[in-house]
Coordinates of C-alpha atoms and ligand atoms in Angstrom, one line a residue:
X1 CA 11.9 19.2 4.2
X2 CA 8.4 19.4 3.0
X3 CA 6.3 16.3 3.1
X4 CA 4.5 17.4 -0.3
X5 CA 2.9 15.5 -2.3
X6 CA 2.1 13.3 1.2
X7 CA -1.1 14.1 2.6
X8 CA -1.8 13.1 6.1
X9 CA 2.2 13.1 7.1
X10 CA 3.6 14.9 9.8
X11 CA 7.5 14.9 9.5
X12 CA 9.3 16.0 12.3
X13 CA 11.3 19.4 12.0
X14 CA 14.5 18.7 10.4
X15 CA 16.9 20.7 12.7
X16 CA 20.3 20.1 13.3
X17 CA 19.8 18.3 16.4
X18 CA 17.4 15.9 14.6
X19 CA 19.9 15.5 11.9
X20 CA 22.5 14.8 14.2
X21 CA 20.5 12.0 16.2
X22 CA 19.5 10.4 12.9
X23 CA 23.3 10.3 12.1
X24 CA 24.3 8.4 14.9
X25 CA 21.7 5.6 14.5
X26 CA 22.2 5.4 11.2
X27 CA 26.1 5.0 11.3
X28 CA 26.7 1.4 11.1
X29 CA 29.6 1.9 13.5
X30 CA 27.4 2.8 16.1
X31 CA 27.3 0.3 19.2
X32 CA 24.3 -0.8 20.7
X33 CA 24.1 1.1 23.9
X34 CA 24.3 4.3 22.1
X35 CA 21.9 3.0 19.1
X36 CA 19.4 2.5 21.9
X37 CA 20.3 5.8 23.8
X38 CA 19.5 7.9 20.7
X39 CA 16.7 6.1 19.3
X40 CA 15.2 6.7 22.2
X41 CA 15.7 10.3 21.9
X42 CA 13.6 10.5 18.6
X43 CA 11.0 8.2 20.1
X44 CA 10.4 10.6 22.5
X45 CA 10.4 13.5 20.1
X46 CA 7.8 11.5 17.9
X47 CA 5.5 10.6 20.7
X48 CA 5.4 14.1 21.8
X49 CA 4.7 15.0 18.2
X50 CA 1.9 12.6 18.2
X51 CA 0.2 14.3 21.3
X52 CA 0.1 17.4 19.8
X53 CA -2.4 16.0 17.3
X54 CA -4.9 14.9 19.9
X55 CA -8.0 17.1 20.2
X56 CA -8.3 19.0 23.4
X57 CA -11.0 20.7 25.3
X58 CA -11.6 23.5 27.3
X59 CA -10.2 23.1 30.9
X60 CA -10.3 26.3 32.9
X61 CA -8.2 25.9 36.5
X62 CA -8.1 28.3 39.4
X63 CA -4.5 29.4 40.2
X64 CA -2.5 30.7 43.2
X65 CA -3.2 34.0 42.2
X66 CA -7.1 33.4 42.6
X67 CA -6.8 34.0 38.8
X68 CA -8.8 31.9 36.4
X69 CA -6.1 30.3 33.7
X70 CA -8.2 28.8 30.5
X71 CA -6.3 25.7 30.0
X72 CA -7.4 22.4 28.1
X73 CA -7.1 19.3 28.7
X74 CA -7.4 16.0 26.4
X75 CA -10.8 14.8 25.2
X76 CA -10.3 11.1 24.6
X77 CA -8.4 8.4 26.3
X78 CA -5.8 6.9 24.4
X79 CA -3.5 3.5 24.2
X80 CA -0.5 2.6 22.3
X81 CA -0.3 -0.5 20.3
X82 CA 3.6 -2.0 18.9
X83 CA 3.9 -4.2 16.4
X84 CA 6.3 -6.9 17.9
X85 CA 9.4 -6.9 18.1
X86 CA 10.8 -3.6 17.0
X87 CA 7.4 -1.8 18.0
X88 CA 8.0 -2.6 21.7
X89 CA 11.0 -0.4 21.5
X90 CA 9.0 2.5 21.6
X91 CA 6.5 1.7 24.2
X92 CA 8.6 3.3 27.2
X93 CA 8.8 6.8 25.0
X94 CA 4.9 6.4 25.2
X95 CA 4.8 5.5 29.1
X96 CA 7.5 8.4 30.0
X97 CA 4.8 11.1 28.4
X98 CA 1.4 9.2 29.5
X99 CA 1.2 7.7 32.9
X100 CA 0.0 4.1 33.3
X101 CA -0.9 4.0 29.5
X102 CA -2.5 0.9 27.8
X103 CA -0.3 -0.9 25.7
X104 CA -1.6 -3.6 23.0
X105 CA 0.5 -5.9 21.1
X106 CA 0.2 -7.1 17.3
X107 CA 3.1 -9.6 16.4
X108 CA 3.6 -9.5 13.0
X109 CA 6.9 -10.6 11.4
X110 CA 8.0 -10.0 7.7
X111 CA 9.3 -13.1 5.7
X112 CA 12.8 -13.2 5.5
X113 CA 12.7 -14.5 1.7
X114 CA 9.3 -12.7 0.6
X115 CA 9.3 -9.5 2.6
X116 CA 5.8 -10.1 3.1
X117 CA 4.1 -9.8 6.5
X118 CA 2.8 -12.8 8.6
X119 CA 0.2 -11.8 11.6
X120 CA 0.9 -14.5 14.6
X121 CA -0.5 -12.6 17.6
X122 CA -2.6 -9.8 19.0
X123 CA -3.8 -9.0 22.4
X124 CA -5.5 -5.4 22.5
X125 CA -7.2 -3.3 25.4
X126 CA -11.0 -4.6 25.4
X127 CA -12.2 -0.8 24.9
X128 CA -9.9 0.1 22.4
X129 CA -12.5 1.2 19.6
X130 CA -13.5 4.1 22.0
X131 CA -9.3 5.0 22.3
X132 CA -7.1 7.3 20.0
X133 CA -4.4 4.6 19.2
X134 CA -0.8 5.4 18.6
X135 CA 0.7 2.9 16.5
X136 CA 4.5 1.9 17.0
X137 CA 6.5 0.6 14.8
X138 CA 10.1 2.3 14.1
X139 CA 10.3 1.1 10.0
X140 CA 7.8 1.5 7.6
X141 CA 9.3 0.1 4.2
X142 CA 7.1 -1.9 2.0
X143 CA 4.2 -0.8 4.1
X144 CA 2.7 -4.8 4.3
X145 CA 3.1 -4.9 8.2
X146 CA 1.7 -1.5 8.9
X147 CA -1.4 -2.3 6.9
X148 CA -1.8 -5.8 8.4
X149 CA -1.6 -4.4 11.8
X150 CA -3.9 -1.3 11.0
X151 CA -6.2 -3.9 9.5
X152 CA -6.6 -5.6 12.9
X153 CA -7.5 -2.1 14.7
X154 CA -10.1 -1.4 12.1
X155 CA -11.5 -4.9 12.9
X156 CA -11.8 -4.2 16.5
X157 CA -13.8 -0.9 15.4
X158 CA -11.1 1.7 15.8
X159 CA -11.8 4.7 13.7
X160 CA -9.0 5.4 11.0
X161 CA -8.8 9.1 12.2
X162 CA -7.8 8.1 15.7
X163 CA -4.7 6.2 15.0
X164 CA -1.5 7.9 15.0
X165 CA 1.2 5.8 13.2
X166 CA 4.6 6.7 14.8
X167 CA 7.7 6.0 13.0
X168 CA 11.3 6.8 12.9
X169 CA 12.1 6.1 9.4
X170 CA 9.6 5.7 6.1
X171 CA 9.8 5.1 2.5
X172 CA 7.9 6.8 -0.2
X173 CA 6.5 3.9 -1.7
X174 CA 5.7 2.9 2.2
X175 CA 3.6 6.0 2.5
X176 CA 1.9 5.6 -0.7
X177 CA 1.0 1.7 0.0
X178 CA 0.2 2.5 3.6
X179 CA -1.9 5.6 2.6
X180 CA -4.0 3.9 -0.6
X181 CA -5.2 1.4 2.2
X182 CA -5.8 3.9 4.8
X183 CA -5.6 7.6 4.1
X184 CA -7.2 8.7 6.8
X185 CA -4.2 7.7 9.3
X186 CA -1.6 10.1 10.2
X187 CA 1.8 9.0 9.8
X188 CA 4.0 10.8 12.4
X189 CA 8.1 10.3 11.1
X190 CA 11.1 11.6 11.7
X191 CA 12.3 10.6 8.3
X192 CA 11.3 9.6 4.7
X193 CA 14.2 7.5 2.9
X194 CA 14.7 7.3 -0.5
X195 CA 13.5 4.0 -1.2
X196 CA 14.1 0.4 -0.7
X197 CA 17.0 -1.9 -2.0
X198 CA 16.3 -5.4 -3.5
X199 CA 16.1 -7.0 0.2
X200 CA 13.3 -4.6 0.5
X201 CA 15.3 -2.6 3.4
X202 CA 15.0 1.1 3.7
X203 CA 18.0 3.2 1.8
X204 CA 19.7 4.7 3.2
X205 CA 18.0 3.4 6.3
X206 CA 20.0 1.7 9.2
X207 CA 19.6 -1.9 8.7
X208 CA 17.1 -4.1 10.9
X209 CA 16.2 -1.9 13.6
X210 CA 15.1 -5.2 15.9
X211 CA 18.4 -6.5 15.8
X212 CA 20.1 -3.2 16.5
X213 CA 18.0 -2.1 19.3
X214 CA 17.9 -5.7 20.8
X215 CA 20.7 -8.0 19.8
X216 CA 23.7 -6.7 17.9
Ligands
PRP1 C1 10.2 -5.0 10.4 C2 9.6 -3.4 10.8 C3 8.6 -3.2 10.5 C4 8.5 -4.2 9.1 C5 8.8 -2.8 8.2 O1 10.3 -5.9 11.5 O2 10.1 -3.3 12.5 O3 7.5 -4.2 11.2 O4 9.9 -5.0 9.0 O5 8.8 -3.3 6.8 P1 7.5 -3.6 5.9 O6 6.7 -2.2 5.8 O7 7.9 -4.0 4.3 O8 6.4 -4.7 6.4 P2 10.4 -7.2 11.3 O9 9.4 -8.0 10.3 O10 11.8 -7.6 10.4 O11 10.6 -7.7 12.6 P3 11.4 -7.6 13.9 O12 10.4 -6.1 14.3 O13 11.4 -8.7 14.9 O14 12.5 -6.8 13.6
URA2 N1 13.0 -3.5 8.9 C1 14.0 -3.0 9.3 O1 14.1 -3.0 10.4 N2 14.6 -2.1 8.6 C2 14.0 -1.9 7.3 O2 14.9 -1.1 6.4 C3 13.0 -2.6 6.6 C4 12.2 -3.5 7.4
MG3 MG1 8.1 -6.1 12.9

């Protein structure tokens, strides 16, 4: 699927494998253990893709054949920031790829009546302004929560081009709203849905991600 006309959106290749994973998590009859297992598999793919976008520098190494391999290594330090609660589901996938990665938290909840986000809490690594940041939240619906979280990061000195927003499903209007505020943040996603229903849930979507991953 082409991501045109979206600039700065990286959509995972829509392979049959990926569509199969999304089919399971979107299916309303999928029970929590499978929802967690298959969401985790998608999260791992998103983290791996996010890592592909980080800059590298030359790092030549000597091999056991006494040859030099002209390798590369990541240029900067990274950290994760999850939007609590649902975003916490993505932390383990990041830890599985980046040993002892630092993780900050921002607690933002949508008001159930108005769907407007409210900021309750933030706890971020001291040196976050010097890091590349993987912002973690599985759902981008109106974009309000992600905009509020990114605002917090920018106020702490993180450069927008150093933020990578990883999510499982986004809406077209969520992308538009988010990029109107932060055109230089790259969104890495696995699915772009048609839109939102009257309750501001993604359609076709999968329902409430946090509830399905943690509660029901
Ligand atoms: C969900 C989701 C995002 C937000 C997306 O969280 O995890 O944070 O809604 O919606 P938006 O783009 O319209 O802001 P929610 O506030 O439901 O809390 P939860 O993580 O506890 O489920
Ligand atoms: N939050 C969710 O968990 N799902 C949606 O569809 C929208 C916001
Ligand atoms: Mg949330």
